PDB file of C-alpha atoms in Angstrom:
ATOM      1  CA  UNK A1280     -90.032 -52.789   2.983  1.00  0.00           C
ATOM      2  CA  UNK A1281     -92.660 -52.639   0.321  1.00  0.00           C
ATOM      3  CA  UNK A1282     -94.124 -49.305   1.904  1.00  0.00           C
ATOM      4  CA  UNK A1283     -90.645 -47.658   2.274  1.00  0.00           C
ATOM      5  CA  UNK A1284     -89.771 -48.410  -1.572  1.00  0.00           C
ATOM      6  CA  UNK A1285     -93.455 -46.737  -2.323  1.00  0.00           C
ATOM      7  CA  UNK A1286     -92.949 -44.083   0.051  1.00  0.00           C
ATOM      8  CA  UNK A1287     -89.538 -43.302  -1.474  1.00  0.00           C
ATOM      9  CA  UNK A1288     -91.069 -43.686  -5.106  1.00  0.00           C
ATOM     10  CA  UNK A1289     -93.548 -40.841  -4.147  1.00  0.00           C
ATOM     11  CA  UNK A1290     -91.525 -38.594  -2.851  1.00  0.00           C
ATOM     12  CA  UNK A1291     -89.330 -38.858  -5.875  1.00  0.00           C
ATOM     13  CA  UNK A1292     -92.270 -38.280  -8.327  1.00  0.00           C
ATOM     14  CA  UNK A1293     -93.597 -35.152  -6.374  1.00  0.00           C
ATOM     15  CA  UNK A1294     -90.144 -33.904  -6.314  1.00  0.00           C
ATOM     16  CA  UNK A1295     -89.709 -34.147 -10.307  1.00  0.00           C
ATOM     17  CA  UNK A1296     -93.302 -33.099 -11.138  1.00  0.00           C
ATOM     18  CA  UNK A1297     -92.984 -29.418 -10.784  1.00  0.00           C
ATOM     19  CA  UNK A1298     -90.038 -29.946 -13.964  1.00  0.00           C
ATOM     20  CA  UNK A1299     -92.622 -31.928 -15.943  1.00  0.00           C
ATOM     21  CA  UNK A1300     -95.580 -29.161 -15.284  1.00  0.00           C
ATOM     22  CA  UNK A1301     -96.813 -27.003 -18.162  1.00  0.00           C
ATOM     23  CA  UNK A1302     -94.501 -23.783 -18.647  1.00  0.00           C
ATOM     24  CA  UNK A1303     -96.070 -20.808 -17.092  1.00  0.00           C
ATOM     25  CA  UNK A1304     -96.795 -18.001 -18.960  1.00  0.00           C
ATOM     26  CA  UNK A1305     -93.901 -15.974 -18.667  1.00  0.00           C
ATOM     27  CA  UNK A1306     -91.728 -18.724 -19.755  1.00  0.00           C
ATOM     28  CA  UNK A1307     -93.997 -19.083 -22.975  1.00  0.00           C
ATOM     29  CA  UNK A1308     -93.779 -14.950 -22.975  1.00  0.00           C
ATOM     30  CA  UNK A1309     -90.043 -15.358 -22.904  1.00  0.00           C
ATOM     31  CA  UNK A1310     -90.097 -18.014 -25.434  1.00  0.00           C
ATOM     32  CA  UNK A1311     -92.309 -16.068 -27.636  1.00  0.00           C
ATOM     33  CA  UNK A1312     -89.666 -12.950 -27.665  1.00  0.00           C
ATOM     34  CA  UNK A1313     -86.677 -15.066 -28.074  1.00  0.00           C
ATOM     35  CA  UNK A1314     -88.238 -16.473 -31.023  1.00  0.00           C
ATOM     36  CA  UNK A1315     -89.559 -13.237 -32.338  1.00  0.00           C
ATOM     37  CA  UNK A1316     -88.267 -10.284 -30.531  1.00  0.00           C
ATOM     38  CA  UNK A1317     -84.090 -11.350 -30.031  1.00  0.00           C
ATOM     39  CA  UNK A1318     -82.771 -10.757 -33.149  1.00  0.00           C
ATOM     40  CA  UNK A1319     -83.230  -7.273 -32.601  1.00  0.00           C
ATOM     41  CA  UNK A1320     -83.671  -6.098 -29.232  1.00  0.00           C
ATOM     42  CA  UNK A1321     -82.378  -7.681 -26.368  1.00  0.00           C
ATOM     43  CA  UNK A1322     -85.279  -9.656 -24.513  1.00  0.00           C
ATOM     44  CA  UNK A1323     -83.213  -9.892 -20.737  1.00  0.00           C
ATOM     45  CA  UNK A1324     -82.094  -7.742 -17.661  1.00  0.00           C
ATOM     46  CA  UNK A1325     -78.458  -7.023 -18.934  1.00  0.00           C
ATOM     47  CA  UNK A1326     -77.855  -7.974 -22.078  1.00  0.00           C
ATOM     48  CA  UNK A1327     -77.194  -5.313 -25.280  1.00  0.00           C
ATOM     49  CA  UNK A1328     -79.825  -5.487 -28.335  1.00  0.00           C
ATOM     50  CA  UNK A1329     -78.162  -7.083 -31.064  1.00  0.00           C
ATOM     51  CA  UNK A1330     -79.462  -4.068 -33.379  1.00  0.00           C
ATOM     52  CA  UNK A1331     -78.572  -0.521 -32.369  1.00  0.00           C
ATOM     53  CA  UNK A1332     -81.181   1.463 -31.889  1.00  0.00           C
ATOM     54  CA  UNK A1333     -83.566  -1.329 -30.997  1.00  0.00           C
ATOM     55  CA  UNK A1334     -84.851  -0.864 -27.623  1.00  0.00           C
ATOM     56  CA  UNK A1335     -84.507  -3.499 -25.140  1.00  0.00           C
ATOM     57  CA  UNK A1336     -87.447  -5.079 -23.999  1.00  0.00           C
ATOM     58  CA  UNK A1337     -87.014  -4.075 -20.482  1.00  0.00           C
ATOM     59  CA  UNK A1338     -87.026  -0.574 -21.269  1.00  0.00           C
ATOM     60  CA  UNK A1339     -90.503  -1.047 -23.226  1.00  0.00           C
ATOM     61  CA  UNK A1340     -92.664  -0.027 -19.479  1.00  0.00           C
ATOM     62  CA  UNK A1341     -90.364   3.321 -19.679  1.00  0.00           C
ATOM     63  CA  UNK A1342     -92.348   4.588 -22.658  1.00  0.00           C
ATOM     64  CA  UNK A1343     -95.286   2.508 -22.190  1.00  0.00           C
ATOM     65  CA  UNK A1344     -97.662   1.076 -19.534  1.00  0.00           C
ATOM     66  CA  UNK A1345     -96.884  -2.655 -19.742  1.00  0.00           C
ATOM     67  CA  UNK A1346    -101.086  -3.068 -19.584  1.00  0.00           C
ATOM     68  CA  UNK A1347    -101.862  -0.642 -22.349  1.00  0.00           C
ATOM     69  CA  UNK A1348     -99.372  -2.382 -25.051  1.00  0.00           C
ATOM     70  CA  UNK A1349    -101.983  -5.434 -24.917  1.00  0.00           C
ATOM     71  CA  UNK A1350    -104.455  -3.385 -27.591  1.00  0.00           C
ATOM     72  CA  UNK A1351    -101.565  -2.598 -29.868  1.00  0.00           C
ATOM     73  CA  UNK A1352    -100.371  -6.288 -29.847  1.00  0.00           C
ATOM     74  CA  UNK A1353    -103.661  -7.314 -30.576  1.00  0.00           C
ATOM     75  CA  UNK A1354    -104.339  -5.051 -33.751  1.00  0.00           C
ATOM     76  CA  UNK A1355    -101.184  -5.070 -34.698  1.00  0.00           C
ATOM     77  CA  UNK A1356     -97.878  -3.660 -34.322  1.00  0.00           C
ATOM     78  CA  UNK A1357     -96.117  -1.774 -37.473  1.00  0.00           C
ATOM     79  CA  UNK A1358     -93.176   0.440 -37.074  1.00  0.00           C
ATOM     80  CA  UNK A1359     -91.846   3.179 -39.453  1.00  0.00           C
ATOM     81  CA  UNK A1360     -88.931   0.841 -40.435  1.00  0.00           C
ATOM     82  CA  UNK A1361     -89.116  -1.640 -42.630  1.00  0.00           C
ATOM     83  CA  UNK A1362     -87.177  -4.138 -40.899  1.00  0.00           C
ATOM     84  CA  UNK A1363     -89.687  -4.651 -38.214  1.00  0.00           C
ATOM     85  CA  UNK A1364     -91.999  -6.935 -39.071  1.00  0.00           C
ATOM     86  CA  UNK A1365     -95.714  -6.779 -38.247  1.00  0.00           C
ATOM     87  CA  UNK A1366     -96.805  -8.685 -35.296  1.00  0.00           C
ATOM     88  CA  UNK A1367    -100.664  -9.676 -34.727  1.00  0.00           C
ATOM     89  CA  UNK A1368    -100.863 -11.561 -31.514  1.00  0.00           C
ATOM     90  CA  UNK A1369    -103.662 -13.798 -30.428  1.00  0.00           C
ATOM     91  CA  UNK A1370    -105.140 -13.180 -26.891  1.00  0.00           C
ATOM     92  CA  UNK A1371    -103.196 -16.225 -25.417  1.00  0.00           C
ATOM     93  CA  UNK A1372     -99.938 -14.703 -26.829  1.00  0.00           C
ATOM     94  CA  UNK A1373    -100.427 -11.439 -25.690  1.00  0.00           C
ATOM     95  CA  UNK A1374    -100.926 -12.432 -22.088  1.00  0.00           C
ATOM     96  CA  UNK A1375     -97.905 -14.185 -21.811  1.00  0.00           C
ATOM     97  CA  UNK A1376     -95.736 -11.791 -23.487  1.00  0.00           C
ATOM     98  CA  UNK A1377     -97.403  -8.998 -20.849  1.00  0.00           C
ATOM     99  CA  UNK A1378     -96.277 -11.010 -17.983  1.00  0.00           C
ATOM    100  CA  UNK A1379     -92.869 -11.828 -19.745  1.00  0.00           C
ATOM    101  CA  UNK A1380     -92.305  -7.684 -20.005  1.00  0.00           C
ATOM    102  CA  UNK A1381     -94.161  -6.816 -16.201  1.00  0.00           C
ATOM    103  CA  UNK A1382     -90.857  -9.581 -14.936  1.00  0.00           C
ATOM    104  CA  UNK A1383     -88.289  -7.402 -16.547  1.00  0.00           C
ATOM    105  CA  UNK A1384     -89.738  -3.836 -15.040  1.00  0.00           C
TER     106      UNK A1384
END
């Protein structure tokens, strides 16, 4: 009896421990554009960006190589609008924004 309730116990903690594991990094990529990126441009497979003329982000490997926007986001990215604000990224970010934006291609 004692080894069923154990046996029963484990199974239901390896069955919740992929919810409790660290989010991978294109959840944290996704997280980083919804915090940063939404207001403007839409950050999903369907949905319209909130600002016209504001590319979606799955459109972004259209004009760009997904790979070669890692250099830009690490010096810096400044637009000829004011509106957009200036992004520096640090390595960590930049890698899991990349793999956020290679999902949506």
């Amino acid at each position: 009896m004692l080894q069923s309730a154990l046996r029963h116990g484990l199974i239901g903690l390896l069955l919740t421990t992929p919810a409790l594991a660290a989010p991978t990094a294109e959840q944290r990529g996704k997280a980083f554009a919804r915090a940063n990126c939404a207001n403007c441009h839409a950050i999903d497979r369907v949905s319209r960006s909130p600002r016209e003329g504001a590319p979606p982000l799955r459109n972004l490997h259209r004009r760009y190589p997904i790979e070669t926007l890692g250099e830009a986001l690490a010096e810096g990215i400044y637009t000829g609008h004011a509106d957009m604000p200036a992004f520096e990224l640090s390595p960590d970010q930049i890698h899991d924004l990349l793999s956020y934006l290679k999902t949506l291609e």
